[in-house]
Structures are given as C-alpha cells and as structure tokens.
Amino acid sequence: MAGISGADDNQHSDHDSGQKGTVNKDMIDQGAPRMNGHVPTVETNGIADSENSSSGSSTPTSTRDGQKTEENETEKTNGEVKEGETKEGDAKTDQEIVLIQDTGFTVSITGPGIEMFELPVSSMELVQEIHQVLMDREDTCHRTCFSIQLDGLTLDNFAELKSIDGLKEGSQIKVIEEPYTVREARIHVRHVRDLLKSVDPGDAYNGFDCNSLSFLNIITAGDILEKKRQPPTSLDCTPPDYIMPNSKERPLIPLHPGIKEQRGPQCIKVLTYSGWNPPPGNRRMHGDLLYLYVVTLEDKKYHVTASTRGFFLNQSTEDDFNPKAAQPKYLSHSLIDLLNQISPGFKKNFSMLLKKRAQKHPFERVPTPYQVYSWMAPQPHHHIDYIRAEDAFSTRLGYEEHIPGQTRDWNEEIQTTRELSKKNLPERLIRERAIFKVHSDFVAAATRGAMAVIDGNVMAINPGEEAKMQMFIWNNIFFSLGFDVKDHYKDFGGDAAAYAAPGSDLQGVKAYFGIDPENLYTLGTVVIDYKGYRVTAQSIIPGILEREQEQSVVYGSVDFGKTVVTNEKYRELLQKTASQLKIRPHKVLNNKDEEIELFSSIECKGIVGNDQRYYVLDLLRTFPPDANFLPVKEGDELSKEMKEHGYPRDHRHKLACLRQELIEAFVENRYVAFVRHAAFQFQQLQLLKQNKVKDTDNKVTDTDNKVKDGDNKVIEKHAEKEAEKAVLEVKSPEKLVNGSAEDPVQTAQAQLENDIATEEAKKIVETLTGTDSQTFEENTKDIVKKAGKAVGSLSDTEFNVTFNPDVFQPHVKHADPESEMLKREKQLVKDAAEFLVLHQIPTLINDCLDHTSSPIDGLTLTEAMHNRGINMRYLGKVAEMFSKYPCVSYVHSIAIGELINRAIKHLFKTYMQGVDMMSLSAAISHFLNCFLGSYASPHAQVTPEELQSKTAKRKSKKKNKQSTVFSIDNTEWLSETPKTLWKKIVDEVDEYYGYTLECDSVDAATEKYNLHRAALLRMFCRTCGVQILLREYHLDSRNKQIFYEDDIINAFPIVKHLHPKATDAYHFFTSGQNKIQQGLLREGYELISEALNLLNNVYGAMHPEIAACLRLLARLNYIMGEYGEALSFQQRAVLMSERVLGIDHPNTITEYAHLALYCFANNQVSSSLKLMYRARYLALLCFGEEHPEVALIDSNIGLILHAVEEYELSLRFLEQALQLNTKYFGVKSLKVAMSYHLVARTHSCRGDFRAALLSEKEAFAIYRQTLGEDHERTKESSECLKHLTQQAVVFQKKMNEIYKGEKSITFPPIQIQTPSLSSVLDTLNVINGIVFVQISHDDIEKFKQEMTKRTTDQKELPEITASGDAKTSDSDNANTSAVDGAPSCQDCACDNKLPSEPAQLVNGDMKLQEPLPEVTVTEGR
C-alpha cells in the first residue's frame, strides 16, 4: 500500500514545528497501523495488478506520452494554479506524478523459528506495514513484540522504505525478539485472543470493531480464483425451490448460509488476566509484568507469568500466590508456543484454526471504515472473555494506546487535519488520508458514546434538569438529545423541529465541508438514532464550555433574529462560501434597528474558539426554505399549477429546506435558459447589423424603419422565446402526459442537437460579456438584462441566481421588506420549489420509464430521489405520479413500501420512548406482531402486574433517566393491536406525505400494492435498527402470533455523517472514463488502476468507492478479453460490497450478477449458477419477483441452464423473463423479441418444434416491425423460422407414419444442436449489454482523427473501442458507481437502450454506441 505518510522526511519535521503539529504527526502516523491494518496483504495483489497493467515499469503510467500527463494532470491542478503560473504548474505536476509512483521490490525475511521467505514491498510503504504483514502471516502471526533489523540496525517503524539506506531488491531483513513491557505484554495477550476468535463471525453479528459479514466464499464453496475449469457435465444445477419462478415462499435462513461451518475449533477454555495482578513490588524487581490464568481443553488449570523475557508457568493456585517458575520450566517468547507445549488439544486445534484463517480472503478480515450491522443474527454464543469485559467498562475508545497519555482531542484532530498543506499530490494524499482516518475514528467514538448516553452509562453535565433537557460530554464529544430544549424551537414546531434540525444541520455541515474553505471551520458532526432517540454528537469548540453562548457568538443570532451581530473576519470568510453555495448576501435588522449584512441564514452562528479558529455552527438553514411546505402569507401565494398539485401543504415543522442537489440543478437549468435567450437575441442583432451594412446607400428613414422593424422582430422573438422557456422548464411533464409515446430515436437525436445548441449559445454569451466596442456594449447590456429578467436573475448585468435563506421567515426583520429585490428573491425561492415538483419529479419518472434508473428497494429509491434534489417529504407526490404509469408499477410498489416504512419509523420512535428497559424486547416483538402479523390479538409477553410492580419501584428512584424521559406510565404499548397500529400508519402517511393508503391491515397492503412481508420486515429492521433472530418466521400465519420476546436479539444505531472524498482519485477516475469514451481502453484502464491506488491510499483497503472502481476495472478487463483478471477484480468487488454495504444491499446483487457472468466466461459453470441463484434470492428478498432486474437475472439463469442442457428448468426461467420483459418494456420491445428467440431455442432443443415455431414467429414479427426487413437480426430470425419449419415437417411426417403403423420406425436424425459454451456466452453478453465490435485497425485510426476534429465542436464523444476485436459495454456503466445515487442494479440492466439504437444489435455485426454515461464516484448519500 503506497503509505504516503510524509512523502519525504522533511514533511515530518514540518508537522512537528508549529504548535499544533505534534498531535497531527502522532495522529497520522499512529493512525497508520489501523488505516493500513492488513492492507499489505491485500495490496500485494492490488499493486501487482496495477503494475502489470502499466508494464511493471516504475515510471508513472501517465508520463509515457508526455501529452497525456499534461492533459489529465493540469486538469487536476487547474483549480489551484493561477493563470500566470501554468507552465510552472505543468512542471510541478510532472514531478508530482513521479513522486507518487511506487517502485516494487522483494526482500527476504528471516527470524527465530521461521523459514526464510520472500516478501514483495513497495518503496512507499512504512516499516510498520512489514510489521503488520508479519503479525498476519500464518507462520509468524503469534509474534507481536519484535523489531526489524537491516545489517544489524533497527529500522524506525514510521520510516518509509525508500528513505532507508541500503534497502534494495534482495536485502535480508531480520526479525529480532524484543523484551516485553507491560504495554507490550497486554498487546500480545489481546493479539492472541484476536487470533483465537479470528474466524468466528460473532463480532460481525454484534457490530464490534468494524467487523462485518461476507458469504461469497461460502456460496462458491471456496475461493473461485483457485478453482479449476469444470467440465459442464458433472454439475448439479438444480436451483433451490424458493428461487423458482412464481414460488411464494421467502425463507430467511438462506440469507446467512453455512453459519455452522463458519466457527473455528475451540482451542482453549479460559484465557484471562489472573486475580493476582498487578505483581507486587518485589516481583516487579524480578521482571514480572502480569499474571494470566489458563484452563486448557484437557481441563488443566495453569497460572502463567508474563515477564520481560517471555511467558512461563508459575506455581500459584486460586488460593495461594507462588510466583516461582513451575516444572517443567518452559520460557517462551510467545504465549502461543507456551500453550502449544502444555496442551496437545490446543496445538492440534490452533493449527486447524490457522489453516481456516488462511483460507479466508484478506478482504474478509480487514476492518471496514464504518460499522455495518446485520439485521438478523443466529442465537449468540456468549463465551467467557475477560478482555471483552474489560473493554466494555473502560473508556478505552479503540485506539487510545497509540496516543500517549490522553483521551483524544477530537476537535483539534479534525481541524488540524483540515489545515494540512495541499499544494501537491503527495501532500493532498496525506491530508485526505488523515481527514478520513480521524473522521472514521470520530464516527466510531460518537456512535459508542451515543449508545452509552441512551443506555444510561454517562453522567449528564446538567443532572438537575429534566431528562429531555440533559446534555452529556464523554470522551471530548458533546451529546444532545433531539428534544426541544428550553422551548428553543417553540415557533418552529417544537419537538418535531428539534428532531429534524440535526439532519438539516448535518446537510449544512456537508455543504461547507464539501467546498473546503480556508480558515473557516465546521464541527465534527454525527447524528445517531438509537432505541427511538435521536442523539447529535459534536466535537467541542475550545473554550465554549467556560463562557455563555451569548458572549461567544460574534456573527449571526442566538435568539432567531432578535439580536444579530456581525464581524469583519466572518464577512470576509463567508463571502467566499456564499457564492459557492448560491447564498445571497442580504440585510436584516436587529432589535436596535441596525442594518446587518448576512452571508448565511440568520441562525448560523460564528464563534471564535480559544484556539483562534473561526467556527460556523447551526447550519440547518444553509439552503433556502421549501415554499411548498410553509404557511403562506397574503401576497406570497404559489402559482396556479402548484395549487392544483395541492401545495402549500401543512408540515409538522417550519424547518423544511430544499436540498443542495436541487439548488444546483435549478441554477443549471436557469443558466441554460438564460444562455439560449441571450444567444438568440444576439443572433438577431447580428442579422440587423448585416442588414444595416447592406442598406447603407438607402435613405436614413429607410434604415430607421428597418431598425424599428428589426426591433419589433426581436421583441416578437423575445415573446416566442419566453414561451419556449416555459416549455423548456416544463418539458418533461408534457412527455409524461403523453405516457412517453414519442419516438425514442427522435428524442435522442433532439437531445443531442439540443446539447450542441446549448454549447454554441454558451460560447456566444461568453463573447457577449467580454466585448469592448462602445456601440456594441449598449446593445449587449440590453440583451443580458432582458435574458436575466426572463430567468429571474437578481442582477441586470450578469446571470445571478442566488437564494436568500431568510425569506418567508416571520422571525426575520428584513432591512427593506417592501423592496422589489426582496420580491424577486421570494419569487426565486418559490420557483425552485416549483421546479422540484414540475421538473425534477417528472425527470425521475422519465428515468424510470426509459429504464436509466430502476430502484430495487426503498433505499435505492431514496438515493435516486436525493440525487435529483427531491426531499423525502415529496414521497407521497412521487408515489401518486408513479401510479399513473403501469409499466413502472414496480416503482409505485416500492414507493408505497417506503411510505409505510417511514410512517412505521416515525411511530416506532414515539412508541419506543415510552418503554421501560426491562421490557424492550417484549415491546419490539409486540410492535412487529401488530405491524406484520395477521393474528388479530397478539399477546405482549409482559403482564400489566409485572409492569405495575416496576413502576412502583421506579417512583422512588425519580432520578432514573429512562423513566423520566417520558412520564407516561409506560404501559401504553401493551394496548397496541394490529388494527390500531395500521390506522396510525394510514393516518401518518396521509398527514406527513399527503398520500391516502387504501388498506387497513398488513394483508390488505400486501395484496393491493404487491408488497411482501419479508421485504417489509427487512426494511423495518434496517431503518429502525432492530436485530432479530435468524430463523424462519411464518409471516403469513393467521392463527398465532409470529414474533416472541426471544426473537429480538439486539438494537443497533442508525448513523448519519458526512463522507470525506478522495479528490485526486476522483480526477484520475473521470479522466480514465473520458479515455474509455474515446475508445482508448488500455490508457483508460491505466488511469483507473491509478485511481484505485489513490483510493486505497486515502481510504485504506475497504470503501464503497473502491468497490465501484474494482467493478469498473473488472468490466474493462472483460471487454478486453482478459476473463481471468475480470474474475479476480470482480471477486474483490463482491467481497467489498458485502462488507461495506451489507450482504443484501442492492449493489451487492449487481456485483453478484457480474461475477456470475465472468465465472461463466472462465468455464466455472456451477459457480456461475450458484452466484446467479444468490442474486435472484437477494432480489426476491429486497422487493419480489415483479421487477425488470429479475427479468434480466432470469434470462441469465435460463441461458446458463440451457448451456448445461437443463432445458426444462431453463424454460421456466426464460418464460418468466419473457413475461416480465413484456410487462415492463412493452410488447414491441427488442428485449421481448430476444426473450421470444431464447424461448424458441430452448423449445427446439427439447424437440417441441411447434412451440418453438410460435415463439420465433413472435420474435420475427417484432424485428421486422422495429428494424425492417433488411436488418441482420430480422434475416437471422427468418432463417431460424425456415429451419424450425423443416424440422417440424420432418418430425410430423415420421409421427404420421408411426400412427399409420408403417414398418420403418427409424427416426432420421433430428438436428438439435446442443449449445456450445462460447455461443451461450455471446448471447449472455448481448442480454447484459456487452457486444462485440469488429473494426479494422485503419478504421480505428480514421475514426480517431475524425474524433479529434470533432472534439473541438462538441463536448461528448461517442465511444468506440480500440483493439481489433474488442467488446464494448453499454448500459453497464449506466451507473458504475454504486455510490453515485441511482441504484446501480441498473448496471446489469440488459441491452438498455435497444429501442433507441436499432443498429446496436447482437451477433457481432456492428453497434452504434452512445457515449458511456459518466461513471462518477461520488459521495453515497
């Protein structure tokens, strides 16, 4: 792993000088071990891969052709290089890129008791990482206390390998055992304990230490990369019953396959610290550090001394202390060696355990950056574990032992890492890695603290106050509860506003964090929902606790606008951020009627900390208010269309704001309209001038008339343009009303022309604003003014669409409430809210109609909405609009499921707040019975009497926090029934989302809206943080309740936080994509491999963005025909997706489907089927069968089964796919034709020629109608028909002869071709949207020249592929970034755009390929 911690040595000293540097150096360096934890093992293959791809040279991939470096590197630095410095900048970037490139070499390692072995390392690794590798390797993993020496000199742990003299290819490194200290001995014991439980999934189920689950290797029965190619004959391909088409059962146990086999053998019964600790003074003089107590499998009890020289048995017993060494005298440096000697059972089982551990892929063991929780878990096995017990009650927060003598000062760390230099690439990498590391540690600490606060383990800082009002400080983090303290939000909706505020505040923090302002600081912020409570965790501004808030605030208002203050430095800092965040500077009055100019909303506060840093907090209204959900005053009414849509609506609180994505989309949309308007008028002016020139000889009056005439024309056109603009804004609803009946080919063409026109218009406008000549100026000013007015710009001289966040806020006194400008500001905010309903929601629906987006569960629907800036409070409106289009009925069902799920979340929150700690599991199981059970009167497993006795006891202990948060006599939940709960759900959906559910029970809901109980249960557990027992629940049972107390295993927190980005990796990634779009696959591949290196550098081994990058590399390898490489990358992508997103996350389904295809290409047919079965099972669990994704999975399964001659099974899946494709893509779709063709093929292989004929006729009809008689595809289909007809005739004749009883009953050989694997693979590629393209080399060259010509005219390039017989992928990358919003199950959506590109068809003829949609790796929201 290129561990660029300090790209050169003097950087370390830089950190040290300066008052804050020391913490920082510690942090980065000390962070290194965990960040890179086990990375070296992973990286040895990671780096090897990318190095092979860049032909193993140590020169940077990019400097091979100088021109390329400049291209992508200057692109990166442009942001920072000022215009005058570009040349120097180019030189700098060259050197930058050389700095980062690793050189790999091999060293050999020797040590006591180990055979010499070779280890590949990279020049940028730290010595620390060799340590990690040794602690991870099977033969050296039992050592922790050692140093590494080269030629007798001990190497510094935090030195980079390249800075060590004499270290080169083939150097011999010695491992030397060092004497123990107490700290080292404790680390050793902890390491041994970790080894003993290294294969046990317990920690992953409990959500400890960033462990999470992965089942890939269980499903493929071992590592696929190590399997041999299997002959397709000896396979058992039968799918399990529950994934067969139309199966009604949805079992849950298969979600966690092979649990029993996962546990390792038990090696020892007890290993704990002994009660004789700490050693008395006289023994410390003899080097005793601590004492351990061990019970072996043979039931022998031993007391062990850890001394400075190692471990030995002493003569103590439970009752007598005798520290002398026992016979036989073993002294071993490692505790494992000692246990091997005293216990044969340990020796045998421990070696089995290590073998099992070594079989795990490194990605199954590396910790993830954030904790991922499982919503189901087997019955927990709770073993005695003293170290776990000690951790639970100490305030040890993971990694304090790395930072000497203190708990961590989170605020200092978060701000110091932001201040690190970012001048060049190595510096930026160090900075981003440090930011990410500190951030993920902070999230873990905040989560642990919030759970401790709710569980009552933390003392409040204001213990005298009522429980709701209490605030907490733990481990230098400040915690507050989501309740309205001191009526702070009284006028904004009380507790509802207090609950919503932390979420909006986090959005604000994200926005400021994203623009990375100099000298302006935000707090570390994490929002945690746990057991029905919302907790906000924030880092603490130095000095804030020593003074009243009123004294500290130097900018903004503490009391919602009564007192408002400002400060020169804040004005200067916020002016910069305001323009980036589209915030309009505006003036307000305070209670002394002084005018104060603000560059943020009025609640935003500026506080200068004792560390002299400028902090901004309370960013909950960074973005403008949502006028559709605010009470309307006279004169501020919404437009007629909005009233028809039912807005404004009442909302629980008045903090509803628009999303940043919406603001950006809206501004972009207005800018395009502005540009076109201005360009149009400018062209008119030009025409006028030409006319003038022509007619100079004519009379002046004549010219005058002409000018007037021209002016009139311009004005008329202006009016036309206005109309056009209106159409432009509301164009998508038009299309929708027609049920998307336009011809897709024309729309695609129109879209392209549209884009080109816009580009030209932008150029004209640039020249407009940059012209000098005097006469020209007057006219252009006028043009800009008119265009600006047309789009609501707030400036007459330029395009300025910015938002005043304080409009529509009754508590804000504006400096000039009647001014024209304020009216325009209000209008803009109303326009943005209108744009959301009339433009963004229809765009979302269009994306689903043309299948560029196809959400598979509530999570992906939420993501798709957020990416278009649609808030979830519009979910009712979205569901209502989707209900009009039967061909996306599945999205309507998902939307209804998500409505129910969110209503349940709101109800569960208030329900839980009333429950006593002792009855939590009873209450949750009762709630689930009322929500999902059909049994009318479920019985809560607590009697009212028990509760009464508890409440009586509790009244005496009035201070008990949990009881006083809500003073209901916590028995209300007992009286809940399915009927009452479903009434509440229907009311909640109606009141909050404005949608009327037509159901009064779970049965009615599942039937009417095509929902499945298993999917509802999964969504409930994932949203509300409930972990249930892994077993089969008879969810449809009508005559008894489903859930019992013991089914509730645990509650886990739902954590929201921001996601720091890896900016350089992102630039490499996008330039790589551009190369791929230009057909330069190999170069694109190298850039993306480099992006992978950078991502590993910043994020460590595990991250969703790395998974997206791996998936793209796998797809590129596959396209370039390197199937083995594709398999290796995709395997890592699947493992990572399971680990960081969850085993049933929609992206994981996509990854499984891709891996199945690559397995098939590598002739691993049975693995391929198992993976496809898994993908189908997960899709059924997430949503159900009625989904276009399932159609694709079914086509894949049908084809693979066809390849292994399981025709009956194959037919069932292909017919299901045909039915789903017909439903979602329409009868005339090319997908449907393809499905008919596949069904026909299978029928003919079964010998059922009549059925085959019928199917192939349908396919032929569609091809002829859509593609015309002469198309390759139509001809093929007609050939196929002829062949089938002949076969059917021959067959029928023979049958007739048999019936007549004629003698010759010998059948002529019927030609049934058994499919070859390669022909099946070709068809698989087609349905997955990957198609062969044959282009000669000359054509490619011509095409490239043509492309370079066109680049100047047009931004986007069609994609072709180099390499004579490459493949190109379409549809796949529609969103290769899982992270980027639209659910990327779409990835495997088959030949996505077939209808709009008739020439794209199959069988290697040719393909018109649209540009690869951009694959952005952005923040997962």
mmCIF file of C-alpha atoms in Angstrom, residues 30-31 33-35 183 186-187 190 193-194 208-210 367 371 387-388 390-403 406-408 410 413 437 440-449 474-475 477:
data_model
loop_
_atom_site.group_PDB
_atom_site.id
_atom_site.type_symbol
_atom_site.label_atom_id
_atom_site.label_comp_id
_atom_site.label_asym_id
_atom_site.label_seq_id
_atom_site.Cartn_x
_atom_site.Cartn_y
_atom_site.Cartn_z
ATOM 1 C CA GLN A 30 -0.252 6.410 14.781
ATOM 2 C CA GLY A 31 -3.254 6.159 12.564
ATOM 3 C CA PRO A 33 -1.405 0.906 11.596
ATOM 4 C CA ARG A 34 -5.140 0.739 11.597
ATOM 5 C CA MET A 35 -5.677 2.525 8.388
ATOM 6 C CA ARG A 183 2.010 -2.497 27.455
ATOM 7 C CA ARG A 186 -1.056 -6.700 27.154
ATOM 8 C CA ILE A 187 -0.946 -6.121 23.387
ATOM 9 C CA ARG A 190 -5.007 -9.195 23.146
ATOM 10 C CA ARG A 193 -7.273 -13.502 21.929
ATOM 11 C CA ASP A 194 -7.943 -11.929 18.496
ATOM 12 C CA PHE A 208 -17.867 -4.742 17.089
ATOM 13 C CA ASP A 209 -14.536 -3.412 15.835
ATOM 14 C CA CYS A 210 -15.733 -2.768 12.287
ATOM 15 C CA PRO A 367 -11.862 -3.864 9.266
ATOM 16 C CA GLN A 371 -19.500 -0.264 11.272
ATOM 17 C CA ILE A 387 -10.631 -8.801 27.676
ATOM 18 C CA ARG A 388 -14.059 -8.097 26.190
ATOM 19 C CA GLU A 390 -12.552 -5.052 30.441
ATOM 20 C CA ASP A 391 -13.148 -3.144 27.183
ATOM 21 C CA ALA A 392 -16.829 -2.745 27.891
ATOM 22 C CA PHE A 393 -16.306 -0.937 31.173
ATOM 23 C CA SER A 394 -13.204 1.067 30.390
ATOM 24 C CA THR A 395 -13.499 4.282 28.417
ATOM 25 C CA ARG A 396 -10.897 2.874 26.017
ATOM 26 C CA LEU A 397 -12.071 4.089 22.669
ATOM 27 C CA GLY A 398 -10.427 1.742 20.327
ATOM 28 C CA TYR A 399 -7.018 3.232 19.865
ATOM 29 C CA GLU A 400 -6.000 5.415 22.817
ATOM 30 C CA GLU A 401 -2.950 3.327 23.460
ATOM 31 C CA HIS A 402 -1.476 4.766 20.272
ATOM 32 C CA ILE A 403 -1.624 8.306 21.587
ATOM 33 C CA GLN A 406 -4.630 11.262 26.957
ATOM 34 C CA THR A 407 -8.069 10.797 25.537
ATOM 35 C CA ARG A 408 -8.237 12.241 22.060
ATOM 36 C CA TRP A 410 -11.327 15.275 18.589
ATOM 37 C CA GLU A 413 -7.556 16.459 15.336
ATOM 38 C CA LYS A 437 -8.865 8.370 9.308
ATOM 39 C CA SER A 440 -13.941 7.351 10.733
ATOM 40 C CA ASP A 441 -12.466 7.144 14.260
ATOM 41 C CA PHE A 442 -14.679 10.051 15.327
ATOM 42 C CA VAL A 443 -17.793 8.381 13.910
ATOM 43 C CA ALA A 444 -16.965 5.171 15.821
ATOM 44 C CA ALA A 445 -16.357 7.098 19.063
ATOM 45 C CA ALA A 446 -19.506 9.198 18.657
ATOM 46 C CA THR A 447 -21.601 6.095 17.987
ATOM 47 C CA ARG A 448 -20.243 4.332 21.034
ATOM 48 C CA GLY A 449 -20.826 7.445 23.163
ATOM 49 C CA TRP A 474 -17.935 11.879 27.045
ATOM 50 C CA ASN A 475 -14.502 11.360 25.556
ATOM 51 C CA ILE A 477 -17.567 14.744 22.428
#
